[in-house]
XYZ file of C-alpha atoms in Angstrom:
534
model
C -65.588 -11.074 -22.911
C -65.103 -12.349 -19.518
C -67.346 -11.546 -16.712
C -66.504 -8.339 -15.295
C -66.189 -8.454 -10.927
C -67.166 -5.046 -9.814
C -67.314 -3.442 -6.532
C -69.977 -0.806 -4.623
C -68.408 0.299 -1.552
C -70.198 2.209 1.785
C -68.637 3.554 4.492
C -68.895 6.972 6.659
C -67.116 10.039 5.940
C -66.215 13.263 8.375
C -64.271 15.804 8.409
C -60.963 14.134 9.511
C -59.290 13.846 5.716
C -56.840 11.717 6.528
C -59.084 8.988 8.155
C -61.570 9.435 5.479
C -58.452 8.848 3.082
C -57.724 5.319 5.293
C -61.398 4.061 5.025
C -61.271 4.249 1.370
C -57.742 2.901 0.897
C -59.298 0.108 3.454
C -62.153 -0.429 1.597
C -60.162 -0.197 -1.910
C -58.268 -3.311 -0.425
C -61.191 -5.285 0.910
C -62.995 -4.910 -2.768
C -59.514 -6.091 -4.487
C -59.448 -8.745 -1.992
C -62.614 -10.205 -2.853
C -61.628 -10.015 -6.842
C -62.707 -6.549 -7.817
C -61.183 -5.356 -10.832
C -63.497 -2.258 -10.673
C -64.516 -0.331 -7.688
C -66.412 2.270 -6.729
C -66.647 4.667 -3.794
C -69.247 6.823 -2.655
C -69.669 10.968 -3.062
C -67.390 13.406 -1.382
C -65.077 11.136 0.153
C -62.843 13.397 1.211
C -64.868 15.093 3.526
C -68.307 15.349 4.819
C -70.349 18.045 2.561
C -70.860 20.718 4.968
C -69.287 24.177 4.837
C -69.213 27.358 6.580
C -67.944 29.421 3.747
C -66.090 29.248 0.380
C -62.873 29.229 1.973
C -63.491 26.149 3.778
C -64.293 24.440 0.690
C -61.683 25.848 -1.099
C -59.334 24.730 1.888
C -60.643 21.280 2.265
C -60.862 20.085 -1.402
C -58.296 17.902 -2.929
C -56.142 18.817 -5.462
C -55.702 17.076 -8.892
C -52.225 15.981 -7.476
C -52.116 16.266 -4.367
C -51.996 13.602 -1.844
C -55.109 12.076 -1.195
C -55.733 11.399 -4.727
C -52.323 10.285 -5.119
C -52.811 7.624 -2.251
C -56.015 6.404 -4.113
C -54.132 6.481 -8.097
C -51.402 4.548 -6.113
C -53.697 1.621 -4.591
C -55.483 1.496 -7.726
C -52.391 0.647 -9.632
C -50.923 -1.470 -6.597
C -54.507 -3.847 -7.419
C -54.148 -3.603 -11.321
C -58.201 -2.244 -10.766
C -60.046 0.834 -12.011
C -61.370 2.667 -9.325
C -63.892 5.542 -9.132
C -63.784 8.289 -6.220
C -66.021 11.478 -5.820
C -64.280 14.526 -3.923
C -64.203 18.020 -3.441
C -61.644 18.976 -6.021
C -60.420 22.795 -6.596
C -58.898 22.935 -10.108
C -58.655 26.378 -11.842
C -59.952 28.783 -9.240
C -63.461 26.522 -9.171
C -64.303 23.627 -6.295
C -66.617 21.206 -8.077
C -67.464 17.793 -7.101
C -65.274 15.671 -9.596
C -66.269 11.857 -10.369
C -62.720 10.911 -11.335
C -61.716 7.240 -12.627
C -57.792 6.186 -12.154
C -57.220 2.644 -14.373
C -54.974 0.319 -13.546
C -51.386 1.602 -13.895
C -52.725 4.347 -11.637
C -53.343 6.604 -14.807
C -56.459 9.129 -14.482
C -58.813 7.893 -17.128
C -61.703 10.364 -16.823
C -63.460 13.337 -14.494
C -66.978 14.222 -14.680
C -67.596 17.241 -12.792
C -71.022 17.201 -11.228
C -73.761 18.866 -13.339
C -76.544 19.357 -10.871
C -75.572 20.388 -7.383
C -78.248 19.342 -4.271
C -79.294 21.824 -2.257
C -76.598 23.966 -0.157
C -73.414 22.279 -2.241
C -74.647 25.377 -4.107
C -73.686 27.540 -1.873
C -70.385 27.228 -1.885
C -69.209 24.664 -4.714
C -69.638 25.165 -8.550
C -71.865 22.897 -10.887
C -69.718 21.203 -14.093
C -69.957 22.742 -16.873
C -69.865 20.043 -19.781
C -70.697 16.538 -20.158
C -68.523 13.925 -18.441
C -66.671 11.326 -20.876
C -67.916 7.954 -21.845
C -64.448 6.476 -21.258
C -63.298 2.857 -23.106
C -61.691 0.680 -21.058
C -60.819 -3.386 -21.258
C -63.744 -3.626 -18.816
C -65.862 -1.983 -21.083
C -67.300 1.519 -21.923
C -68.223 3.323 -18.446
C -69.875 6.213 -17.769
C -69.820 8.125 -14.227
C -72.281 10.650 -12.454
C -72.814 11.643 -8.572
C -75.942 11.349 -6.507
C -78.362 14.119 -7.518
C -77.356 13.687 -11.191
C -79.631 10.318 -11.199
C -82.789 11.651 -9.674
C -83.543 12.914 -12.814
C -83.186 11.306 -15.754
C -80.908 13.316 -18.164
C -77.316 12.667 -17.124
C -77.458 9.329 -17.054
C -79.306 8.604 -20.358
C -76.771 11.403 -22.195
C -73.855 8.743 -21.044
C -75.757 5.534 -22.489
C -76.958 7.418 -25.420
C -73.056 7.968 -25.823
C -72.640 4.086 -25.391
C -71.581 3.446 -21.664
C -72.307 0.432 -20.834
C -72.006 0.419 -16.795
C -72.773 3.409 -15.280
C -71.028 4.715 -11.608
C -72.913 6.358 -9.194
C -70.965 7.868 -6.540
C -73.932 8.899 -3.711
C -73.707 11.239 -0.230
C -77.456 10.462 0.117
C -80.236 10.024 3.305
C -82.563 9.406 0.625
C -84.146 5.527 1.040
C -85.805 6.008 -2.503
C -82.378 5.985 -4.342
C -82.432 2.818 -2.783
C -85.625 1.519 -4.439
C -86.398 3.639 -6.938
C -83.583 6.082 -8.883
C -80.824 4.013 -8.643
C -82.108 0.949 -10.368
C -84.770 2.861 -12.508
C -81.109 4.262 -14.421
C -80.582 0.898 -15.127
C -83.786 -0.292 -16.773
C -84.473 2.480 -18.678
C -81.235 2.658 -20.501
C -80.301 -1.349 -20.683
C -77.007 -1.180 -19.109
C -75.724 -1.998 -15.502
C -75.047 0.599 -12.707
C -72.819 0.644 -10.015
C -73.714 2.869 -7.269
C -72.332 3.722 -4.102
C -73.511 5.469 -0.893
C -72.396 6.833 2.422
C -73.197 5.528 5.813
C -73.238 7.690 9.062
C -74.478 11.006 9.819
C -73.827 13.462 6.503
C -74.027 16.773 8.592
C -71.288 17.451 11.220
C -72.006 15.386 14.848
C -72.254 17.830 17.013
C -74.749 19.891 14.624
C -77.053 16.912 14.213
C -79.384 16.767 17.515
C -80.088 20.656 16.740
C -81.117 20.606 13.015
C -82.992 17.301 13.648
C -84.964 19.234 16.534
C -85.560 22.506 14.105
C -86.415 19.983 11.562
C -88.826 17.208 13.087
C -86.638 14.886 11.749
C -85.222 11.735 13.613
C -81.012 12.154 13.496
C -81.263 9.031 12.190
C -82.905 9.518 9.189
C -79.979 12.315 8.112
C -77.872 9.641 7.698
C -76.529 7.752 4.648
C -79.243 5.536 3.557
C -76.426 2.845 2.347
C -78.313 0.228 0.556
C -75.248 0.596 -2.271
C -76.067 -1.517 -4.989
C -75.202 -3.302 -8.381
C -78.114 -3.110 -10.950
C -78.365 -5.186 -14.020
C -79.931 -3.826 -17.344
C -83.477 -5.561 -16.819
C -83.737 -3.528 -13.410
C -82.822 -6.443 -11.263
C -80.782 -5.639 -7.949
C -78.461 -8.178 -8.128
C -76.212 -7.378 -5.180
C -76.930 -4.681 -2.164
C -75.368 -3.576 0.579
C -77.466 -3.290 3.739
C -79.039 0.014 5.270
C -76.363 0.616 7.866
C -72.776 0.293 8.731
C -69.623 -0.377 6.687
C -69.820 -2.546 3.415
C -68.147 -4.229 0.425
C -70.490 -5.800 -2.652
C -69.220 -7.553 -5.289
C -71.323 -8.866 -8.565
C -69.974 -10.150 -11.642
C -71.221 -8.248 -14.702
C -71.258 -8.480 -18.779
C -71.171 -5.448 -19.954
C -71.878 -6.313 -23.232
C -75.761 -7.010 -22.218
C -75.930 -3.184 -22.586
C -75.695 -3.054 -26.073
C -78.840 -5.191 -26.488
C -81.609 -2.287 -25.897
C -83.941 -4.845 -27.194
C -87.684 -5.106 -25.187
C -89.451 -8.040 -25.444
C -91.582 -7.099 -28.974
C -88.075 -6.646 -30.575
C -88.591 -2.962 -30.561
C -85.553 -1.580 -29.840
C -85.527 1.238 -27.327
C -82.937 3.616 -28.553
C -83.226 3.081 -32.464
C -86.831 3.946 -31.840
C -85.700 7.192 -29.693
C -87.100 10.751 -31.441
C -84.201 13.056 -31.161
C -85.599 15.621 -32.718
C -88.458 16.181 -30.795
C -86.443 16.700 -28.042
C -84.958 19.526 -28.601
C -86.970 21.583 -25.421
C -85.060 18.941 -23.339
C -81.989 20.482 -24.153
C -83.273 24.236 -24.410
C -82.417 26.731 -21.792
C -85.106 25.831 -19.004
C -87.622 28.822 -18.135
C -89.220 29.315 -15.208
C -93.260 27.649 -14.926
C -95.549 29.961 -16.774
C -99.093 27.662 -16.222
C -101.071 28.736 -13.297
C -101.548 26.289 -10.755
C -103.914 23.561 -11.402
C -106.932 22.097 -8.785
C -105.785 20.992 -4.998
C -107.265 17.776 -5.587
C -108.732 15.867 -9.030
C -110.809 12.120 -8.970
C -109.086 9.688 -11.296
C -110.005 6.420 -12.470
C -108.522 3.366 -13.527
C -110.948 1.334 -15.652
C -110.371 -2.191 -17.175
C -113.104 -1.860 -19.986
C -115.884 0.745 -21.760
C -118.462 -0.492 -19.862
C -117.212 1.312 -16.473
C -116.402 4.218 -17.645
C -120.333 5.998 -17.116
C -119.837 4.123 -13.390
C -116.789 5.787 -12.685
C -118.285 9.050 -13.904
C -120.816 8.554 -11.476
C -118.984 7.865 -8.609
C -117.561 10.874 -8.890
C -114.366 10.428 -11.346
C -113.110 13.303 -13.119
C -110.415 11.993 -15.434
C -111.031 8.507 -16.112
C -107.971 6.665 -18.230
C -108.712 3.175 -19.883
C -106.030 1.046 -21.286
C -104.976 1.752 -25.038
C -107.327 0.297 -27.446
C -109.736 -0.060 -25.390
C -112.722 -0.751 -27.848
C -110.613 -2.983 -30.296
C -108.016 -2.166 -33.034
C -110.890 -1.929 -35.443
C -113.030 0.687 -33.715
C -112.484 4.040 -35.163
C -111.775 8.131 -33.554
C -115.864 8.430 -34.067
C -116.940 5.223 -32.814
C -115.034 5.627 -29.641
C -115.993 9.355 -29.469
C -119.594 8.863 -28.943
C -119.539 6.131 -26.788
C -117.361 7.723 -24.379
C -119.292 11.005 -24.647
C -122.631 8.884 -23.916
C -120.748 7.212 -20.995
C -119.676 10.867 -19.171
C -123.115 12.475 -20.439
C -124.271 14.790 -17.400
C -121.272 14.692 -15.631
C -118.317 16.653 -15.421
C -115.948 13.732 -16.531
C -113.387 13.454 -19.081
C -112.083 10.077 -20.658
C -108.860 8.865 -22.167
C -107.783 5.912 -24.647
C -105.964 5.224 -27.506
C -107.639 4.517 -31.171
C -106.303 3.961 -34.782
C -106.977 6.250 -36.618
C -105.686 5.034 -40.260
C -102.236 4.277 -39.959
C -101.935 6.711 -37.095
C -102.176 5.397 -32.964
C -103.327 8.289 -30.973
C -104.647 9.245 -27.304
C -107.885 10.922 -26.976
C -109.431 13.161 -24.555
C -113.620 13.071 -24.588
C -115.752 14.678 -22.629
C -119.844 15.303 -22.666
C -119.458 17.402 -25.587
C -117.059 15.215 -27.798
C -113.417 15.219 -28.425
C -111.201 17.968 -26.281
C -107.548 16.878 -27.452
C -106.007 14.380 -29.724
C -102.196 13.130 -28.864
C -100.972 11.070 -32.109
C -98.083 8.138 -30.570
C -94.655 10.153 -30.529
C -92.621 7.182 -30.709
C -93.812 4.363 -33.995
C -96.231 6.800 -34.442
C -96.344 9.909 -36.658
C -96.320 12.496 -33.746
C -94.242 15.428 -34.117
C -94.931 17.274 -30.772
C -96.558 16.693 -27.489
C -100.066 18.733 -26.594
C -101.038 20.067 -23.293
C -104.720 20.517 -23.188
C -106.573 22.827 -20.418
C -109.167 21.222 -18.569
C -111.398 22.671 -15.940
C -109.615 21.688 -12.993
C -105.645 21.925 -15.174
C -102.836 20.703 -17.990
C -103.126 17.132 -19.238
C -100.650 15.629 -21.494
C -101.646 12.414 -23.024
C -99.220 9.773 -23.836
C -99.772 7.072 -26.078
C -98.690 3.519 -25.529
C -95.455 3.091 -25.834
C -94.801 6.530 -25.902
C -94.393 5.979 -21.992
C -90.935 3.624 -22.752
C -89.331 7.007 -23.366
C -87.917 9.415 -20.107
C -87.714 11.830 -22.351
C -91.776 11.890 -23.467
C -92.835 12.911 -19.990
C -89.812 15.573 -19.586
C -91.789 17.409 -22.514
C -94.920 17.021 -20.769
C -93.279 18.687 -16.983
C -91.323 21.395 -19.957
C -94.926 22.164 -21.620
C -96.382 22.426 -17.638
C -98.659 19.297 -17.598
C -100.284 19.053 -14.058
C -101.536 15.710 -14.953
C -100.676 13.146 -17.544
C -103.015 9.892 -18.820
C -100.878 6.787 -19.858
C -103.427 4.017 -21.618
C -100.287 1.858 -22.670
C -99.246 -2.137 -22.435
C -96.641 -2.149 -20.040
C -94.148 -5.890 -20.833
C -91.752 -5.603 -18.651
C -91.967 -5.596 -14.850
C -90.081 -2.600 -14.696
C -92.427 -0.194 -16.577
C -94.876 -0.098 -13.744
C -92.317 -0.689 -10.905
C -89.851 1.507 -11.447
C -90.039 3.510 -14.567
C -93.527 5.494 -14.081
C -93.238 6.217 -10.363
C -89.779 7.618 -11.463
C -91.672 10.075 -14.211
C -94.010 11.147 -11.965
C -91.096 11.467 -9.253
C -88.592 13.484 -11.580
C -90.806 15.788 -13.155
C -93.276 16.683 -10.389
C -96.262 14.998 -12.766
C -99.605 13.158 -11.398
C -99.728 10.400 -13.386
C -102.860 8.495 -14.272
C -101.531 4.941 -16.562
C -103.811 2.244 -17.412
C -103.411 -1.354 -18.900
C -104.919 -4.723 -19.795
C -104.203 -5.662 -16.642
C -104.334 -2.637 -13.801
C -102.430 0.361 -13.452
C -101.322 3.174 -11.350
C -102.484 6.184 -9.744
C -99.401 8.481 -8.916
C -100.323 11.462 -6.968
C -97.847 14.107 -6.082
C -97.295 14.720 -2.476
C -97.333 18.250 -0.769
C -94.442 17.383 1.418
C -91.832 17.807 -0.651
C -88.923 20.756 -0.535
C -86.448 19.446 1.723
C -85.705 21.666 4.820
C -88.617 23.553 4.520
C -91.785 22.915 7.287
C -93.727 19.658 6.911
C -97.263 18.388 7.827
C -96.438 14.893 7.933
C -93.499 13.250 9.391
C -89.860 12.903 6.916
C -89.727 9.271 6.132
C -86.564 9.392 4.144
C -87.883 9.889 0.894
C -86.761 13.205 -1.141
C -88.887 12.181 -4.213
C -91.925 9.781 -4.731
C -95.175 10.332 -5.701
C -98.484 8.685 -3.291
C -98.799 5.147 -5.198
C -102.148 3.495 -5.839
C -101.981 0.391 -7.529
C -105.142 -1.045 -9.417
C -106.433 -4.083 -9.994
C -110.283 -3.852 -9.772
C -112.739 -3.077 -12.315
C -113.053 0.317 -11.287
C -110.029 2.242 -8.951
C -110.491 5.795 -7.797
C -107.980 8.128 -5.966
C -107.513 11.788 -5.896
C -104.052 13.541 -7.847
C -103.498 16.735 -6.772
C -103.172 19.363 -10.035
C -101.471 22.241 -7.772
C -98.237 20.647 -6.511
C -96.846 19.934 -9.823
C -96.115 24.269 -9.547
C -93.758 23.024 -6.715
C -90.252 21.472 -8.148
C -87.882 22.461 -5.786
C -86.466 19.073 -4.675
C -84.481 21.390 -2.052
C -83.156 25.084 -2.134
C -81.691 26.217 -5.496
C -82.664 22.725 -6.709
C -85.073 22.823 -9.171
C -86.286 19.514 -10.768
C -87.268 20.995 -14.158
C -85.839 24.344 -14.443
C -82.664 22.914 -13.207
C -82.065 20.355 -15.439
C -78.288 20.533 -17.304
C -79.879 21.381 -20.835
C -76.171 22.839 -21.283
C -74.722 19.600 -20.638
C -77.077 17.117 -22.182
C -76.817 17.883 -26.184
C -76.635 14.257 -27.112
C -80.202 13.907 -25.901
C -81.572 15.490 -29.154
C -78.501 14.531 -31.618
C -79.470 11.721 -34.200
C -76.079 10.231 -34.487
C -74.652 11.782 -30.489
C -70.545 11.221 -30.806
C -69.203 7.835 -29.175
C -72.517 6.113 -29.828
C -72.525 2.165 -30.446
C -73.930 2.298 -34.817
């Protein structure tokens, strides 16, 4: 196939529908000007999201035919390009935010109503209610979803499980972390390319701005769109972005068909090796948090080798995490028992590594008195669930290796109400550490504690966190990120804190576990999901 030219277009939006109709018609034109053949706009372009009651957003949504998506069907057919838009759209007595696709001859291709709605869109719109399409096209097989939909990880891997091979983010986001980290993290973890698009300008009315930024404590500036819209490629790599502010227009050329290799460097390939069946809480109902809150603050270590692990216990370390294997392939569970016992003797510590144990690869938990949990490798392993185990100061969920590949692994771990989770893997890829941990412990409210050959990270959950609610540090334009720590001495210590993984309310009504689509997401746990690549 022919490289693929695709578009990512930023602009503002108010509340002026038809000039919000001419910027994207504009903006349509300047991406088929530049060779576009598919183009996509940001969220809610026909109006700015902001509502004093249901009738207003009944009243200012489009309508399937009506003439602002008419205008847009037209100038996609009058370019011969696909083009993606994300509006208000009433349809059948409901107002959801529809992701709709027209094709070429101006046709509708697909609609993917919005799943999981941000904060006050609750108030007054409705979330979808079934899985958007994986749609076929000459281009290729796309997949769309809208802004809060990619901070967690569901939505976007049901559409590649279903074989889309570029995925289209439509964003309304002040967020900078979509940015650098949930935007391209989509990408990486699922091997395809994603196309995402965000707003510019102030997202809550003008006039309303200086007083909620004063009630707030947050700059106006930093309520509005964070731009940055991007072009990802399946590796991870940004290869086109737009900049932070003002009007824009990028333009990459893709392959699509470098999605259906899901191959990682050891020729494992990452969905083949995907456990459907354990995932089946994943696409449960969600239930509310039943664990009670863990410690305000735990010491955790990253050590390189055996040898540091009685130095970290001294120093005060409380969960200390080595990389897997530490003591060899050949050492066995009772070999690397004792020694790790000997190492946290008289102190309060707890240590974690990987062993073999026969043909089994498992995490262990050890602690003064011997072994407190054993987590056998979910994925290439013989796992068949994943163990929280109480310790003194909370939950910790061990995961094995490359059990920590998988999105899904450390869903089950926030679903079982892990406070903390210890990752001794071997990450390959630059991405693993970049991207795709600070993205576990950012979607499911987790400390995580990962160590490898060659460092690792110390993710500690913040206690600023729900959006519009009082701070005691400044807003600096993140909605979800954990406190980094990157290692790479002997011996790194920094305090998680247990007790904030209780809080997962992103923003109101927006819970980042318990609201999770599990209605939406079936294909998640489905061996053979329909529309999958074989």
């Amino acid at each position: 196939m022919s490289p693929v030219r695709v578009a990512a277009v930023q602009f503002a939006a108010g509340r002026d529908a038809g000039a919000n109709l001419a910027s994207c018609l504009r903006l349509i034109d300047e991406a088929a000007d530049a060779g576009a053949v598919l183009i996509v706009l940001p969220e809610f372009c026909n109006r700015i999201s902001w509502y004093d009651d249901r009738d207003a957003a009944v009243r200012n949504a489009c309508l399937p035919d009506g003439p602002f998506l008419t205008a847009v069907a037209a100038r996609a057919a009058a370019h011969r390009a696909h083009v993606k838009i994300n509006v208000t759209l009433a349809d059948a007595g409901r107002v959801t935010v529809a992701s709709l696709l027209y094709g070429p001859d101006g046709a509708l291709l697909g609609r993917s109503d919005k799943l999981v709605l941000m904060g006050a869109e609750g108030d007054h719109l409705d979330p979808g209610t079934r899985a958007g399409p994986v749609i076929a096209t000459p281009l290729g097989r796309l997949g769309m979803y809208a802004c809060m939909e990619g901070v967690t990880s569901e939505v976007p891997r049901d559409l590649a499980v279903r074989g889309a091979q570029v995925l289209l983010n439509s964003l309304n986001s002040f967020a900078v972390d979509e940015a650098s980290l949930h935007i391209p993290v989509r990408a990486a973890e699922n091997r395809v390319w994603v196309v995402a698009a965000n707003k510019v300008g102030p997202l809550l009315p003008a006039e309303l701005l200086p007083a909620i930024s004063a009630r707030l404590g947050v700059p106006a500036d930093l309520l509005d769109g964070a731009g940055e819209s991007q072009i990802v490629a399946p590796d991870g790599t940004v290869v086109a972005k737009a900049p932070r502010t003002g009007e824009a227009v990028v333009v990459a050329d893709i392959d699509p068909a470098l999605a259906d290799d899901k191959t990682r460097p050891d020729g494992t390939d990452l969905f083949a090796a995907r456990r459907p069946a354990l995932y089946a809480p994943i696409v449960a109902a969600p239930r509310p948090r039943t664990a009670p809150a863990g410690a305000g603050k735990l010491a955790a270590a990253v050590v390189r080798s055996p040898g540091l692990v009685a130095e970290a216990a001294r120093a005060g370390a409380e969960l200390i995490v080595l990389p897997e294997l530490a003591f060899g392939a050949a050492a066995g569970p009772g070999e690397v028992a004792r020694a790790l016992a000997d190492a946290v003797r008289g102190t309060g510590a707890h240590a974690v590594t990987t062993v073999r144990d026969g043909g089994a690869h498992a995490a262990y938990v050890v602690g003064a008195d011997g072994v407190v949990g054993r987590q056998p490798r979910l994925h290439g392993g013989d796992g068949e669930r994943l163990e929280v185990f109480t310790l003194p100061w909370g939950r910790l969920a061990l995961i094995a290796g490359d059990d920590a590949l998988f999105p899904e692994t450390f869903r089950l771990a926030a679903i079982a109400d892990a406070d903390v989770v210890a990752v001794p893997f071997t990450p390959l890829e630059t991405w693993e550490t970049r991207l795709g941990l600070p993205e576990r412990s950012a979607e499911n409210r987790l400390n995580v504690v990962a160590s490898g050959p060659d460092g690792g990270l110390i993710l500690a959950l913040p206690a600023d966190f729900t959006l519009w609610t009082a701070w005691d540090g400044p807003f600096e334009g993140r909605i979800s990120h954990p406190l980094v720590t990157r290692t790479g001495d002997p011996v790194t210590i920094a305090a998680v804190h247990p007790a904030q993984a209780v809080n997962r309310l992103v923003s109101k009504n927006t819970d980042l576990v318990g609201g999770r689509p599990a209605h939406a997401v079936a294909a998640l746990a489905d061996d053979a999901p329909s529309g999958a690549p074989r």
